[in-house]
XYZ file of C-alpha atoms in Angstrom:
57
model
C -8.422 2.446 22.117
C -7.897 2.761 18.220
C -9.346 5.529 16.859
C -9.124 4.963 12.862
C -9.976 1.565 11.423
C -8.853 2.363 7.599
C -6.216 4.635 6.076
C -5.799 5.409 2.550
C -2.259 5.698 1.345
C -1.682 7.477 -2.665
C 1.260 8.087 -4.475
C 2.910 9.276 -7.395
C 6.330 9.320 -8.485
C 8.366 10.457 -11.345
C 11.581 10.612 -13.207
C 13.727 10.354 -16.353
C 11.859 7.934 -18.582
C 9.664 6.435 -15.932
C 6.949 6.969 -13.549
C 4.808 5.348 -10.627
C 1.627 5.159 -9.287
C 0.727 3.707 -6.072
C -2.357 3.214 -3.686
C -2.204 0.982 -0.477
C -4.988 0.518 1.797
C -4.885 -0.616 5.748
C -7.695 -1.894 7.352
C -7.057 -1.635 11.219
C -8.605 -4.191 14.009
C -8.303 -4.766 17.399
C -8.596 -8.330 18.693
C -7.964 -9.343 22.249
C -6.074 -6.205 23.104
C -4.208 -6.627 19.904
C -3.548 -4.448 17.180
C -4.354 -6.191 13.620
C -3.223 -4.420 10.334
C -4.581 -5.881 6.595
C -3.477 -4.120 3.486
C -3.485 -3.973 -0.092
C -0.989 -1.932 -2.554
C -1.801 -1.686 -6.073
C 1.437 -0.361 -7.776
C 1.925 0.839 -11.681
C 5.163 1.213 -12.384
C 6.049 2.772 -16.594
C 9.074 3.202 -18.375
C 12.244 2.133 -17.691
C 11.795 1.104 -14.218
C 9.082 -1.196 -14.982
C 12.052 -3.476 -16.668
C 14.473 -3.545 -14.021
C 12.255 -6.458 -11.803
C 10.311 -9.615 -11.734
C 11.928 -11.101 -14.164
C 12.912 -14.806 -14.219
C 15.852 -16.729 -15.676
């Protein structure tokens, strides 16, 4: 039996020259005697860190 259908995860993070902010959501169901999990993150990521990814060539 699943008690909690949504969690709310929030974060903040911090450093030299950079910082990030992050929120992810689950939504819980249970199907057939199965446990289903959707989520969401939104991330914000400033500063120096922000330029180290997602960059193509």
């Amino acid at each position: 039996m699943m008690k909690k259908e949504n969690l709310k995860l929030e974060g903040h993070g911090k450093g030299t020259g950079a910082s990030v902010d992050f929120t992810v959501d689950f939504n819980f169901k249970q199907n057939d005697g199965m446990a289903h999990i959707k989520w969401n993150a939104d991330v914000n990521v400033v500063g120096s860190a922000a330029s180290m990814g997602g960059q193509d060539d």
